[in-house]
XYZ file of N, CA and C in Angstrom:
192
model
N -0.555 77.792 -6.508
C 0.371 77.732 -5.392
C 0.367 76.310 -4.834
N 1.516 75.745 -4.691
C 1.657 74.368 -4.200
C 1.554 74.343 -2.679
N 1.046 73.240 -2.176
C 0.922 73.058 -0.731
C 2.254 72.559 -0.174
N 2.755 73.194 0.885
C 4.002 72.789 1.522
C 3.729 72.525 2.996
N 4.290 71.429 3.500
C 4.184 71.163 4.927
C 5.583 71.142 5.526
N 5.681 70.836 6.802
C 6.965 70.887 7.492
C 7.684 69.547 7.535
N 7.193 68.544 6.812
C 7.852 67.245 6.810
C 9.042 67.251 5.868
N 10.081 66.513 6.263
C 11.301 66.450 5.458
C 11.066 65.639 4.194
N 10.374 64.503 4.349
C 10.112 63.641 3.203
C 8.837 62.816 3.451
N 8.480 61.972 2.502
C 7.257 61.185 2.604
C 7.322 60.180 3.757
N 8.484 59.618 4.048
C 8.611 58.664 5.156
C 8.265 59.323 6.490
N 8.745 60.523 6.704
C 8.424 61.233 7.931
C 6.936 61.589 7.973
N 6.379 61.988 6.862
C 4.955 62.311 6.776
C 4.119 61.074 7.136
N 4.469 59.901 6.591
C 3.748 58.664 6.881
C 3.877 58.276 8.350
N 5.069 58.468 8.909
C 5.320 58.093 10.301
C 4.552 58.981 11.269
N 4.410 60.250 10.953
C 3.788 61.200 11.862
C 2.281 61.374 11.652
N 1.753 60.837 10.581
C 0.326 60.957 10.307
C -0.402 59.745 10.882
N -1.419 59.951 11.721
C -2.116 58.811 12.308
C -2.848 58.000 11.232
N -2.941 56.699 11.420
C -3.627 55.869 10.428
C -5.136 56.123 10.445
N -5.771 55.815 9.352
C -7.226 55.931 9.276
C -7.842 54.904 10.221
N -8.944 55.241 10.891
C -9.578 54.278 11.788
C -10.101 53.064 11.012
N -10.028 51.891 11.643
C -10.461 50.653 11.019
C -11.884 50.333 11.456
N -12.725 49.995 10.499
C -14.113 49.640 10.802
C -14.131 48.197 11.309
N -14.693 48.003 12.517
C -14.792 46.671 13.109
C -16.086 45.991 12.697
N -17.162 46.764 12.555
C -18.468 46.214 12.205
C -19.375 47.362 11.790
N -20.566 47.010 11.365
C -21.590 48.008 11.066
C -22.781 47.746 11.967
N -23.384 48.825 12.475
C -24.515 48.652 13.375
C -25.794 48.390 12.591
N -26.900 48.249 13.302
C -28.168 47.901 12.677
C -28.671 48.980 11.719
N -28.147 50.198 11.847
C -28.531 51.295 10.958
C -27.598 51.397 9.756
N -26.556 50.568 9.729
C -25.591 50.612 8.637
C -24.447 51.572 8.871
N -24.372 52.142 10.057
C -23.289 53.069 10.379
C -22.079 52.288 10.890
N -20.872 52.755 10.596
C -19.681 52.012 11.014
C -19.433 52.076 12.520
N -18.912 50.984 13.044
C -18.415 50.921 14.415
C -16.913 50.684 14.273
N -16.118 51.598 14.795
C -14.673 51.529 14.613
C -14.030 50.701 15.712
N -12.854 50.145 15.398
C -12.103 49.377 16.391
C -11.888 50.226 17.630
N -12.095 49.632 18.792
C -11.910 50.340 20.047
C -13.186 50.922 20.603
N -14.230 51.051 19.792
C -15.503 51.557 20.286
C -16.284 50.423 20.950
N -17.073 50.772 21.946
C -17.919 49.785 22.605
C -19.155 49.520 21.766
N -19.566 48.250 21.725
C -20.811 47.909 21.059
C -21.324 46.587 21.600
N -22.625 46.387 21.455
C -23.273 45.155 21.879
C -23.656 44.354 20.637
N -23.805 43.061 20.834
C -24.232 42.178 19.765
C -25.416 41.366 20.266
N -26.475 41.314 19.465
C -27.647 40.509 19.791
C -28.163 39.901 18.489
N -28.259 38.590 18.446
C -28.683 37.879 17.230
C -27.881 38.332 16.015
N -26.567 38.429 16.182
C -25.635 38.824 15.125
C -25.916 40.226 14.564
N -26.555 41.060 15.359
C -26.785 42.457 15.013
C -26.050 43.303 16.046
N -25.342 44.312 15.578
C -24.536 45.141 16.464
C -25.204 46.481 16.694
N -25.015 47.023 17.898
C -25.496 48.360 18.201
C -24.647 48.946 19.309
N -24.553 50.266 19.305
C -23.766 50.977 20.300
C -24.570 51.083 21.589
N -23.907 51.164 22.746
C -24.632 51.251 24.021
C -25.630 52.412 24.067
N -25.292 53.556 23.503
C -26.199 54.697 23.538
C -27.406 54.496 22.617
N -27.349 53.506 21.725
C -28.463 53.229 20.814
C -29.286 52.027 21.247
N -29.080 51.528 22.463
C -29.756 50.307 22.899
C -31.272 50.442 22.850
N -31.816 51.527 23.361
C -33.273 51.707 23.366
C -33.810 51.821 21.942
N -33.130 52.575 21.102
C -33.559 52.722 19.700
C -33.537 51.373 18.993
N -32.496 50.561 19.263
C -32.413 49.233 18.649
C -33.584 48.363 19.090
N -33.874 48.369 20.379
C -34.994 47.550 20.873
C -36.323 47.979 20.249
N -36.548 49.278 20.155
C -37.786 49.776 19.542
C -37.851 49.437 18.055
N -36.714 49.528 17.371
C -36.670 49.183 15.955
C -36.869 47.685 15.745
N -36.534 46.885 16.756
C -36.685 45.425 16.667
C -38.086 44.957 17.031
N -38.955 45.880 17.416
C -40.324 45.508 17.700
C -40.715 45.554 19.166
N -39.829 45.982 20.038
C -40.171 46.103 21.443
C -41.201 47.216 21.620
N -42.045 47.068 22.621
C -43.078 48.061 22.876
C -42.766 48.744 24.195
N -42.779 50.073 24.174
C -42.544 50.838 25.390
C -43.786 50.775 26.258
N -43.592 50.442 27.527
C -44.750 50.332 28.435
C -44.738 51.446 29.454
Protein backbone atom coordinates (compact mmCIF):
# COMPACT_ATOMS: atom_id res chain seq x y z
CA UNK A 1 0.00 0.00 0.00
CA UNK A 2 1.45 3.35 -1.04
CA UNK A 3 1.65 6.27 1.35
CA UNK A 4 -0.61 9.21 0.42
CA UNK A 5 -0.65 12.64 2.02
CA UNK A 6 -2.85 15.68 1.50
CA UNK A 7 -0.33 17.73 -0.48
CA UNK A 8 -1.15 18.62 -4.07
CA UNK A 9 2.42 18.26 -5.30
CA UNK A 10 6.07 18.19 -4.18
CA UNK A 11 6.36 22.01 -4.20
CA UNK A 12 3.55 22.34 -1.69
CA UNK A 13 5.03 19.53 0.42
CA UNK A 14 8.43 21.32 0.47
CA UNK A 15 6.82 24.66 1.31
CA UNK A 16 4.76 23.29 4.19
CA UNK A 17 7.38 21.00 5.71
CA UNK A 18 9.66 22.72 8.24
CA UNK A 19 13.38 22.58 7.45
CA UNK A 20 15.70 20.33 9.41
CA UNK A 21 17.38 22.15 12.31
CA UNK A 22 20.89 23.44 11.58
CA UNK A 23 23.74 22.46 13.89
CA UNK A 24 25.58 25.59 15.11
CA UNK A 25 28.25 23.79 17.14
CA UNK A 26 28.99 20.70 19.18
CA UNK A 27 29.30 20.78 22.95
CA UNK A 28 32.12 19.31 25.03
CA UNK A 29 30.33 15.94 25.06
CA UNK A 30 30.04 15.87 21.26
CA UNK A 31 26.30 16.52 21.26
CA UNK A 32 24.91 19.01 18.73
CA UNK A 33 23.87 22.54 19.65
CA UNK A 34 21.29 23.78 17.16
CA UNK A 35 20.91 27.31 15.84
CA UNK A 36 18.80 29.37 18.23
CA UNK A 37 19.76 27.40 21.34
CA UNK A 38 21.64 29.13 24.14
CA UNK A 39 25.18 28.04 24.84
CA UNK A 40 28.35 29.30 26.49
CA UNK A 41 31.87 29.23 25.14
CA UNK A 42 35.01 28.91 27.27
CA UNK A 43 38.46 28.29 25.78
CA UNK A 44 36.80 27.45 22.44
CA UNK A 45 34.70 24.74 24.12
CA UNK A 46 30.92 25.03 24.03
CA UNK A 47 28.40 23.94 26.63
CA UNK A 48 24.73 24.52 27.31
CA UNK A 49 23.71 26.61 30.35
CA UNK A 50 22.11 23.60 32.06
CA UNK A 51 25.41 21.69 31.66
CA UNK A 52 27.62 24.39 33.20
CA UNK A 53 28.32 22.50 36.44
CA UNK A 54 28.98 19.22 34.60
CA UNK A 55 31.37 21.02 32.23
CA UNK A 56 33.30 22.57 35.12
CA UNK A 57 33.59 19.22 36.90
CA UNK A 58 34.67 17.50 33.68
CA UNK A 59 37.29 20.25 33.21
CA UNK A 60 38.87 19.49 36.56
CA UNK A 61 37.04 21.81 38.94
CA UNK A 62 36.65 20.50 42.47
CA UNK A 63 33.37 20.80 44.34
CA UNK A 64 33.91 22.37 47.76
